């Protein structure tokens, strides 16, 4: 529904009251949707709904015919809109943006700062919240909760109301938004990520604050409060003392405790449950396509404890957060991925569009509760292919995984034995694997077990990939970028690390996986960026840059050198490293490094190499020289310490990895 044109009053005058009231009633649902979307998600779903209705109902007295751009109609011929309608939008957006800017100790039960009367509508004994949408709506809600309120307003005004950038900018300015231009830029980013379905998603039930579900408040707490109230009245009658009691607990917590707000509206019945066949009929291959699996998906007691642990964990619940993961409660109803018994523990796996949460407790007693939360935003067909369900009791240092529904075959292999075929891995009908060894810590690098999974042909033909368990909820995706061709070839892209060259390269890098335990790493790519023949009978050398990307975004790199004289699984020699860098990624496609190297005959050399776009090298320090080309090898007096700079085909200079 869109705001329709009516007779325009003159600018700066108050339009006829009945006309404005009629228009507000006609467009009430759209205005409430706008207010609800702009209000802060930390209010909680019940409070947010009531405040949205209150803001729209109180917009009537402030409506004037404001000057400014008109509102184009999305479906009509872009004729001028009515300034009265625009004024309604301004009042609603202004109220939603300014909500919560009053005194810090202002009673939260009032509609807004500036009024001493409780805001209407009032609801007693019930909690109201919009109906849960599907996986796409859940993902959009998560994206919106992470952007400023003005950006949410701009996104909806453009997508649903059909307003242009100039009109949105002017409306936000009139509504006292602090930075309309930044809001529009953020809305542009949302448009790119959501795509053409934005309007359809925003008008779905997930964002409709007029189509509501109801649930009772805490009945036991209400009963206790009723008893206390009767006791207080009796005491008042006997003593004649006026007692003014202020209740601090309430049925819900407000903005001071957003976790309780969000959590109190969630219940097992409202969990999002994706149908089993969605993964086979969607282009979005991530956790939103996972169906709810496990023998206890209908165990409301277990699911309730898991939800409570995430939204308001008890002291007896041990909570573990992966690096860069927030502890806040979900902003909307989580999706249920799994609930069942794994060995001697009951496990529940939830997803809120940005994070995974694994809750587990002893199956026999319900004690020993633990909650692990980790980021999983922008997961894909590989990084959403498996989740660690926790340690297995059938083998020390082993875990069980829950595999994605699109995984057609599961195997295990040892990276330190690239010439040994992968072995089949047993998988139950619910997608739970048998015990799988994880990357051990402090074992002297005796083995490096990994998962080798194959996607269904309905997803991609002949698509196998490697995942390494390093103690996080999501195992690390391992990829490989091969050596460049001759000349100045185009950049090669990372590929799955399942071919012979990839397995050989990873055999020399595998020992480094132990250092990634508990660091929140999402993927590691091994890039063979240069090769050269070493002097003095040193054999063939390959230069490699291994990049570990975290779920947070930053990546760490390590440059290594291996030679044909090394054993098959000897760890490559570390040359340089850098933290939180773009090097060796698609945003840092050029790399150069140098080191001292001792030949089999005992002679020292300076060796250096650069990636495909390097046309010349210059070394300084113990040895000073320049040379055309991508590689360099020069005799050195003893173990040399040198710096290297490269010249690129564009004429630019490039510093070595880790140079300061």
XYZ file of C-alpha atoms in Angstrom:
660
model
C 0.000 0.000 0.000
C 1.305 3.449 -0.835
C 0.349 6.916 0.331
C -2.192 8.360 -2.080
C -2.439 11.944 -3.295
C -5.078 14.260 -1.934
C -5.854 18.002 -1.997
C -2.745 19.959 -0.985
C -3.070 22.664 1.702
C -0.886 25.737 1.452
C 2.645 25.430 2.823
C 3.102 26.161 6.502
C -0.627 25.952 7.397
C -2.406 23.335 9.442
C -4.576 21.163 7.157
C -8.166 20.321 8.067
C -8.131 17.981 11.068
C -10.682 15.536 9.728
C -8.786 15.187 6.454
C -5.544 14.401 8.264
C -7.267 11.967 10.626
C -8.886 10.180 7.700
C -5.563 9.913 5.916
C -3.818 8.619 9.050
C -6.451 5.925 9.521
C -6.229 4.936 5.865
C -2.450 4.612 5.960
C -2.198 3.439 9.578
C -0.628 0.066 8.820
C 2.096 1.550 6.604
C 2.941 4.232 9.153
C 3.150 1.710 11.996
C 5.405 -0.482 9.847
C 7.698 2.511 9.312
C 7.821 3.431 13.004
C 8.374 -0.191 14.043
C 11.289 -0.596 11.642
C 13.004 2.642 12.702
C 12.677 2.107 16.466
C 15.700 0.497 18.175
C 15.574 -3.336 18.216
C 16.848 -3.295 21.823
C 13.346 -2.312 22.956
C 12.248 -5.905 22.573
C 9.498 -7.051 20.275
C 6.534 -6.375 22.603
C 7.662 -2.907 23.623
C 8.655 -1.993 20.079
C 5.169 -2.835 18.756
C 3.411 -0.736 21.401
C 5.714 2.248 20.952
C 5.262 2.108 17.157
C 1.476 2.327 17.515
C 1.832 5.093 20.084
C 4.077 7.188 17.839
C 1.673 6.977 14.905
C -1.360 7.796 17.044
C 0.407 10.832 18.512
C 1.589 12.113 15.105
C -1.757 13.760 14.368
C -1.381 17.002 16.394
C 1.990 17.876 14.850
C 1.015 17.479 11.216
C 1.422 20.580 9.092
C 1.791 21.071 5.372
C 5.555 21.142 5.201
C 7.408 22.548 2.182
C 9.791 20.263 0.358
C 9.944 17.587 -2.314
C 6.824 15.600 -2.954
C 6.472 11.865 -2.536
C 6.327 9.981 -5.849
C 3.929 7.069 -6.176
C 5.714 3.775 -6.870
C 3.058 2.411 -9.186
C 1.540 5.563 -10.640
C 3.016 8.203 -12.933
C 5.233 10.023 -10.388
C 2.665 12.780 -9.886
C 3.013 15.186 -6.998
C 2.150 13.781 -3.599
C 0.206 15.547 -0.905
C 2.266 17.571 1.586
C -0.044 16.343 4.335
C 1.047 12.780 3.697
C 4.671 13.859 3.696
C 4.139 15.654 7.002
C 2.743 12.449 8.512
C 5.867 10.583 7.425
C 8.084 13.296 8.903
C 6.278 13.180 12.247
C 6.492 9.392 12.478
C 10.158 9.250 11.481
C 11.042 12.122 13.827
C 9.320 10.420 16.725
C 10.999 7.075 16.044
C 14.452 8.641 15.612
C 14.161 10.728 18.775
C 12.739 7.933 20.914
C 14.890 7.313 23.950
C 16.712 10.689 23.905
C 14.986 11.832 27.080
C 16.437 11.832 30.619
C 18.268 8.619 31.414
C 16.087 7.832 34.434
C 12.772 8.598 32.667
C 10.229 5.868 33.437
C 10.337 3.381 30.576
C 6.642 2.647 30.861
C 5.737 6.095 29.504
C 5.194 6.467 25.794
C 8.111 8.837 25.340
C 10.012 11.574 27.119
C 7.935 14.652 27.530
C 4.652 13.091 28.671
C 3.590 12.216 32.213
C 0.822 9.903 31.125
C 1.300 6.272 30.173
C 1.420 5.948 26.403
C -1.497 4.384 24.571
C -2.170 1.651 23.664
C -1.855 -0.127 27.007
C -1.697 -3.939 27.144
C -1.911 -5.820 30.435
C -1.305 -9.534 30.854
C -0.249 -10.191 27.261
C 2.865 -9.875 25.159
C 2.404 -8.910 21.514
C 4.879 -9.417 18.695
C 4.848 -9.768 14.888
C 4.589 -13.178 13.337
C 7.837 -14.916 12.424
C 8.796 -14.839 8.775
C 10.947 -17.220 6.777
C 14.692 -17.535 6.447
C 15.029 -14.537 4.112
C 13.028 -12.300 6.434
C 15.137 -13.459 9.379
C 18.342 -12.605 7.527
C 17.019 -9.153 6.561
C 15.983 -8.451 10.156
C 19.520 -9.238 11.272
C 21.002 -6.902 8.660
C 18.649 -4.095 9.638
C 19.419 -4.450 13.343
C 23.054 -3.700 12.584
C 22.545 -0.356 10.784
C 21.525 3.076 12.155
C 17.855 3.953 12.544
C 18.000 6.653 9.861
C 19.391 4.120 7.384
C 16.498 1.767 8.156
C 14.079 4.619 7.487
C 15.764 5.470 4.180
C 15.767 1.820 3.121
C 12.021 1.391 3.725
C 11.034 4.769 2.275
C 12.831 3.960 -0.965
C 11.878 0.280 -1.203
C 8.237 0.347 -0.063
C 7.102 3.964 -0.495
C 8.967 4.436 -3.775
C 10.660 7.684 -2.782
C 13.729 8.971 -4.600
C 17.033 9.844 -2.954
C 16.377 13.600 -2.977
C 12.960 13.203 -1.369
C 14.306 10.798 1.270
C 17.213 13.130 2.055
C 14.864 16.102 2.538
C 12.421 14.071 4.638
C 15.191 12.803 6.936
C 16.496 16.357 7.312
C 13.019 17.587 8.282
C 12.788 14.687 10.759
C 16.016 15.874 12.435
C 18.140 12.928 11.299
C 21.784 13.633 12.080
C 23.386 12.512 8.811
C 20.935 11.871 5.939
C 23.748 11.350 3.422
C 25.314 8.570 5.506
C 21.860 7.014 5.902
C 21.406 6.941 2.131
C 24.831 5.377 1.623
C 23.999 2.646 4.108
C 20.644 2.123 2.395
C 22.516 1.693 -0.896
C 24.605 -1.072 0.683
C 21.441 -2.739 1.955
C 19.894 -2.562 -1.511
C 22.929 -4.309 -2.982
C 22.922 -7.082 -0.377
C 19.154 -7.697 -0.356
C 18.462 -7.260 -4.074
C 15.150 -6.715 -5.866
C 13.116 -8.593 -3.228
C 13.533 -5.801 -0.655
C 9.979 -4.443 -0.984
C 8.420 -7.918 -0.805
C 10.415 -8.807 2.300
C 9.709 -5.521 4.079
C 5.961 -5.925 3.546
C 5.967 -9.490 4.910
C 4.541 -10.557 8.279
C 7.978 -10.362 9.937
C 7.809 -6.548 9.718
C 4.036 -6.076 10.058
C 3.381 -4.569 13.486
C -0.384 -4.762 12.934
C -0.612 -8.530 12.297
C 0.393 -9.719 15.749
C 0.737 -12.845 17.832
C -0.042 -12.895 21.546
C 1.379 -14.861 24.451
C 0.814 -14.561 28.206
C 3.284 -12.824 30.457
C 5.087 -14.682 33.222
C 2.075 -16.180 35.023
C 3.981 -17.240 38.128
C 5.564 -13.827 38.531
C 2.180 -12.170 37.969
C 0.675 -14.378 40.685
C 3.398 -13.472 43.138
C 2.937 -9.794 42.406
C -0.815 -10.076 42.900
C -0.268 -11.644 46.330
C 2.168 -8.910 47.253
C -0.338 -6.299 46.115
C -3.100 -7.741 48.272
C -0.765 -7.914 51.245
C 0.218 -4.299 50.724
C -3.430 -3.223 50.570
C -4.159 -5.099 53.793
C -1.227 -3.420 55.489
C -2.443 -0.059 54.215
C -5.904 -0.639 55.650
C -4.542 -1.646 59.054
C -1.861 1.010 59.520
C -3.260 3.840 57.405
C 0.180 4.384 55.997
C 0.449 5.298 52.356
C 2.957 3.054 50.726
C 4.357 4.008 47.372
C 5.934 0.965 45.832
C 8.041 0.989 42.741
C 8.377 -2.319 40.986
C 11.734 -2.766 39.346
C 11.335 -6.281 38.014
C 8.394 -5.900 35.651
C 7.265 -8.429 33.151
C 9.992 -7.268 30.819
C 13.269 -5.418 31.096
C 13.674 -2.277 29.041
C 16.598 -0.740 27.199
C 18.877 -1.131 30.210
C 18.803 -4.912 29.737
C 18.159 -5.661 26.071
C 19.039 -9.336 26.434
C 16.110 -9.960 28.752
C 13.827 -7.917 26.547
C 14.603 -9.932 23.485
C 14.676 -13.234 25.235
C 11.415 -12.898 27.139
C 9.418 -12.828 23.884
C 11.009 -15.972 22.505
C 9.571 -19.416 23.042
C 10.118 -22.878 21.558
C 6.910 -22.623 19.540
C 8.152 -19.476 17.783
C 11.489 -20.879 16.622
C 12.041 -20.653 12.863
C 12.040 -24.135 11.328
C 13.084 -24.405 7.694
C 11.340 -27.123 5.656
C 13.543 -30.058 4.700
C 13.648 -29.410 0.949
C 14.532 -25.704 0.925
C 18.248 -26.253 0.233
C 17.372 -27.965 -3.053
C 15.257 -25.024 -4.219
C 17.251 -21.943 -3.288
C 20.326 -20.120 -4.502
C 21.223 -19.160 -0.950
C 23.336 -21.983 0.453
C 23.971 -21.109 4.081
C 22.542 -21.933 7.497
C 19.145 -20.486 6.570
C 18.678 -23.507 4.277
C 19.287 -26.017 7.089
C 16.180 -27.868 8.262
C 15.540 -28.530 11.951
C 16.914 -32.007 12.686
C 17.388 -34.274 15.678
C 15.284 -36.488 17.919
C 14.375 -33.668 20.330
C 13.213 -30.873 18.025
C 9.826 -31.013 19.788
C 11.230 -31.127 23.328
C 9.969 -27.739 24.499
C 11.659 -28.048 27.900
C 15.093 -28.555 26.325
C 14.504 -25.851 23.717
C 13.302 -23.456 26.391
C 16.461 -23.979 28.441
C 18.595 -23.417 25.351
C 16.788 -20.176 24.511
C 17.048 -18.959 28.094
C 20.768 -19.742 28.149
C 21.302 -17.536 25.101
C 18.994 -14.671 26.064
C 19.581 -14.556 29.835
C 22.157 -17.179 30.885
C 22.082 -18.378 34.480
C 25.222 -18.290 36.575
C 25.543 -22.054 36.401
C 25.736 -21.935 32.590
C 29.278 -21.778 31.267
C 29.329 -19.377 28.296
C 32.100 -19.330 25.672
C 32.293 -16.580 23.043
C 34.463 -16.931 19.956
C 36.741 -13.946 19.210
C 34.802 -10.992 17.819
C 31.422 -12.438 18.867
C 28.952 -10.355 20.863
C 27.094 -11.679 23.891
C 23.852 -9.832 23.136
C 20.635 -11.774 22.801
C 19.166 -12.376 19.323
C 17.236 -9.427 17.910
C 14.599 -11.715 16.391
C 13.456 -15.299 16.764
C 16.373 -17.699 16.144
C 16.281 -20.581 13.698
C 16.432 -24.120 15.073
C 19.071 -26.236 13.347
C 19.334 -29.255 15.639
C 18.108 -30.678 18.927
C 19.070 -34.195 19.973
C 21.266 -36.443 22.062
C 24.942 -36.702 21.144
C 26.608 -39.413 23.214
C 25.747 -38.525 26.818
C 24.779 -34.890 26.207
C 21.703 -33.137 24.867
C 22.673 -30.588 22.196
C 20.672 -27.703 20.715
C 21.984 -25.690 17.774
C 20.479 -22.263 17.018
C 21.173 -19.584 14.404
C 20.110 -15.922 14.491
C 21.270 -14.893 11.024
C 24.662 -13.699 12.270
C 25.762 -16.154 14.946
C 25.645 -19.838 15.820
C 24.821 -20.879 19.361
C 25.416 -24.407 20.658
C 23.774 -25.328 23.947
C 24.520 -28.658 25.582
C 23.793 -30.315 28.911
C 23.950 -33.787 30.431
C 21.118 -35.868 28.980
C 20.535 -37.687 32.251
C 20.256 -34.726 34.611
C 20.102 -31.522 32.572
C 23.095 -30.237 34.540
C 26.480 -29.086 33.333
C 24.940 -26.586 30.895
C 27.321 -24.946 28.433
C 26.714 -22.351 25.734
C 29.105 -21.588 22.883
C 28.420 -18.669 20.527
C 30.386 -17.859 17.369
C 29.978 -15.646 14.333
C 28.658 -17.226 11.150
C 27.662 -14.217 9.041
C 28.031 -14.534 5.282
C 28.582 -18.289 5.506
C 28.364 -20.193 2.230
C 28.146 -23.695 0.817
C 31.512 -24.614 2.400
C 31.680 -22.603 5.626
C 28.076 -23.613 6.431
C 28.700 -27.272 5.574
C 29.471 -28.555 9.077
C 29.107 -27.542 12.725
C 30.991 -28.984 15.680
C 28.479 -30.677 18.022
C 31.059 -31.108 20.768
C 33.559 -33.699 21.991
C 32.806 -37.342 21.344
C 33.013 -39.814 24.203
C 34.172 -42.576 21.867
C 37.682 -41.263 21.334
C 40.007 -38.755 22.955
C 40.493 -35.638 20.864
C 37.522 -36.384 18.607
C 34.300 -34.518 17.888
C 31.073 -35.179 16.036
C 29.837 -32.844 13.317
C 26.387 -32.011 12.043
C 26.630 -31.834 8.265
C 24.637 -29.596 5.935
C 21.763 -31.269 4.050
C 23.589 -30.690 0.740
C 26.606 -32.810 1.760
C 26.385 -36.026 -0.258
C 29.604 -37.721 0.883
C 31.875 -37.393 3.915
C 35.449 -38.605 4.309
C 38.492 -37.894 6.458
C 42.123 -37.574 5.469
C 45.489 -36.636 6.991
C 47.137 -33.568 5.453
C 50.552 -34.944 6.369
C 49.920 -37.931 4.097
C 48.930 -36.350 0.782
C 49.551 -39.594 -1.109
C 47.060 -41.561 1.033
C 43.447 -41.658 -0.103
C 40.678 -40.260 2.063
C 38.701 -42.709 4.189
C 34.885 -42.896 4.378
C 33.187 -41.318 7.394
C 29.972 -42.737 8.839
C 27.041 -40.296 8.890
C 23.688 -40.920 10.613
C 20.304 -40.229 9.063
C 20.069 -36.887 10.929
C 23.409 -35.742 9.501
C 25.538 -36.450 12.597
C 28.952 -37.935 11.848
C 30.911 -40.541 13.691
C 33.871 -39.385 15.819
C 36.359 -37.258 13.848
C 39.847 -36.364 15.141
C 40.501 -32.636 15.442
C 43.749 -30.800 14.815
C 45.669 -31.563 18.024
C 47.703 -29.050 19.974
C 51.251 -29.828 21.041
C 51.542 -33.245 19.417
C 54.777 -32.477 17.589
C 52.834 -32.381 14.309
C 52.334 -36.121 14.014
C 49.036 -35.818 12.145
C 46.653 -33.206 10.788
C 43.213 -34.793 10.275
C 40.609 -32.913 8.217
C 37.148 -33.490 6.774
C 36.801 -34.010 3.030
C 33.196 -33.376 1.995
C 31.442 -33.537 -1.365
C 28.418 -31.430 -2.238
C 25.354 -32.909 -3.870
C 25.394 -32.771 -7.659
C 22.251 -30.637 -7.402
C 24.447 -27.927 -5.852
C 27.664 -28.335 -7.860
C 29.102 -31.195 -9.852
C 32.313 -32.785 -8.579
C 32.627 -30.234 -5.767
C 34.763 -31.596 -2.923
C 36.381 -29.428 -0.246
C 38.409 -29.654 2.971
C 37.452 -28.468 6.460
C 39.787 -28.518 9.462
C 38.431 -28.636 13.008
C 40.423 -26.312 15.257
C 38.082 -26.071 18.238
C 35.559 -23.522 16.931
C 31.904 -24.199 16.108
C 32.613 -23.953 12.373
C 35.620 -25.839 10.996
C 38.109 -23.878 8.882
C 37.751 -24.001 5.091
C 41.072 -24.853 3.383
C 41.759 -23.578 -0.155
C 44.695 -23.335 -2.564
C 45.880 -20.908 -5.259
C 48.365 -22.431 -7.738
C 51.505 -20.931 -9.195
C 51.035 -18.310 -11.918
C 51.751 -19.165 -15.529
C 54.549 -17.693 -17.592
C 54.671 -14.063 -18.673
C 52.195 -11.807 -16.868
C 49.116 -14.022 -16.607
C 45.828 -12.944 -15.046
C 45.446 -13.511 -11.329
C 44.406 -17.012 -10.371
C 41.584 -17.510 -7.917
C 41.563 -19.747 -4.831
C 40.202 -23.244 -5.449
C 39.404 -26.250 -3.336
C 42.483 -27.892 -1.836
C 41.726 -31.410 -3.042
C 44.015 -31.778 -6.096
C 47.549 -33.251 -6.017
C 49.331 -29.857 -6.141
C 47.064 -28.456 -3.412
C 47.574 -31.450 -1.128
C 51.344 -31.251 -1.602
C 51.366 -27.539 -0.750
C 49.175 -28.116 2.301
C 51.402 -30.954 3.514
C 54.127 -28.342 4.085
C 51.696 -25.910 5.775
C 49.561 -28.271 7.858
C 51.593 -28.036 11.062
C 50.640 -24.377 11.328
C 46.949 -25.226 11.784
C 47.505 -25.952 15.483
C 48.185 -22.248 16.088
C 44.662 -21.403 14.881
C 42.834 -23.136 17.742
C 40.224 -20.854 19.266
C 41.141 -17.829 17.118
C 37.875 -17.531 15.163
C 39.441 -18.246 11.776
C 37.015 -18.748 8.908
C 39.276 -19.908 6.049
C 42.935 -20.387 5.171
C 44.248 -20.061 1.629
C 47.692 -21.317 0.609
C 49.004 -19.347 -2.381
C 52.086 -20.541 -4.255
C 53.029 -17.150 -5.702
C 56.534 -17.759 -7.125
C 59.101 -20.439 -7.953
C 62.809 -20.389 -8.736
C 65.837 -22.607 -9.219
C 68.239 -22.270 -6.306
C 72.000 -21.998 -6.861
C 74.701 -24.320 -5.625
C 72.620 -27.475 -6.136
C 69.788 -26.221 -3.946
C 67.031 -27.587 -6.163
C 63.647 -26.105 -7.017
C 62.036 -23.634 -4.568
C 58.424 -22.550 -4.177
C 57.398 -19.373 -2.345
C 54.061 -19.509 -0.546
C 51.817 -17.014 1.221
C 49.311 -18.570 3.622
C 46.466 -16.243 4.589
C 44.145 -16.945 7.538
C 40.906 -14.938 7.367
C 38.820 -14.531 10.491
C 35.036 -14.161 10.742
C 35.746 -10.627 12.018
C 37.354 -9.641 8.698
C 41.081 -9.065 9.369
C 43.546 -11.634 8.090
C 47.059 -12.714 9.055
C 49.632 -13.882 6.505
C 52.782 -15.996 6.647
C 55.296 -16.238 3.785
C 57.263 -19.495 3.594
C 59.833 -21.169 1.355
C 60.047 -24.893 0.547
C 62.472 -26.727 -1.711
C 62.490 -29.958 -3.661
C 65.178 -31.254 -1.280
C 62.763 -31.126 1.659
C 60.875 -34.220 2.722
C 57.268 -34.605 1.588
C 55.784 -33.238 4.812
C 58.602 -31.073 6.198
C 57.193 -27.745 7.450
C 58.027 -24.940 5.046
C 60.574 -22.415 6.249
C 59.030 -19.213 7.609
C 60.303 -16.085 5.844
C 57.988 -13.258 6.931
C 54.594 -12.527 8.413
C 52.075 -9.756 8.998
C 48.915 -9.362 11.047
C 45.641 -7.654 10.110
C 46.727 -7.044 6.543
C 45.174 -7.152 3.081
C 48.267 -8.861 1.651
C 47.737 -12.113 -0.246
C 44.026 -11.439 -0.697
C 41.982 -10.122 -3.610
C 42.613 -6.662 -2.133
C 46.363 -7.262 -1.944
C 47.281 -9.321 -5.011
C 50.976 -8.366 -5.112
C 53.593 -9.715 -2.715
C 57.378 -9.778 -2.401
C 59.708 -11.308 0.195
C 63.388 -12.065 0.739
C 65.474 -14.159 3.107
C 68.901 -15.609 3.687
C 69.321 -19.198 2.511
C 72.160 -21.672 3.022
C 72.941 -24.079 0.186
C 73.645 -27.797 0.660
C 77.332 -26.931 0.237
C 77.253 -24.484 3.143
C 77.276 -21.227 1.184
C 74.960 -18.338 2.069
C 72.775 -16.568 -0.468
C 70.162 -13.842 -0.539
C 67.053 -15.168 -2.274
C 63.978 -13.072 -3.095
C 60.819 -13.507 -5.120
C 57.712 -11.572 -6.091
C 54.278 -12.395 -7.453
C 53.168 -12.294 -11.099
C 53.085 -8.472 -11.547
C 56.614 -7.918 -10.203
C 59.100 -6.806 -12.901
C 62.162 -5.975 -10.809
C 63.725 -6.486 -7.353
C 66.046 -4.329 -5.255
C 67.730 -5.645 -2.084
C 69.599 -3.576 0.486
C 71.464 -4.432 3.668
C 74.190 -7.091 3.851
C 73.918 -7.275 0.052
C 72.838 -4.434 -2.226
C 71.737 -5.158 -5.768
C 68.951 -4.726 -8.305
C 67.727 -7.213 -10.859
C 65.011 -7.402 -13.485
C 62.503 -10.184 -13.105
C 60.488 -11.826 -10.334
C 63.270 -13.774 -8.556
C 66.761 -13.102 -7.319
C 69.627 -15.183 -5.831
C 72.926 -13.512 -4.822
C 75.946 -14.764 -2.806
C 76.182 -13.281 0.688
C 78.972 -13.013 3.264
C 77.536 -15.108 6.069
C 73.897 -15.172 7.140
C 72.514 -12.012 5.538
C 69.901 -9.562 6.768
C 68.346 -7.667 3.896
C 65.349 -5.629 2.881
C 63.662 -5.984 -0.489
C 61.435 -3.760 -2.597
C 59.732 -4.692 -5.838
C 58.803 -2.727 -8.917
C 55.419 -3.599 -10.401
C 54.357 -3.597 -14.043
C 52.383 -0.427 -13.290
C 55.562 1.363 -12.191
C 54.581 1.377 -8.530
C 56.840 0.168 -5.721
C 55.955 -2.652 -3.338
C 57.397 -3.246 0.144
C 58.110 -6.715 1.459
C 55.554 -8.522 3.623
C 56.001 -7.426 7.222
C 58.190 -4.414 6.325
C 57.833 -1.379 8.584
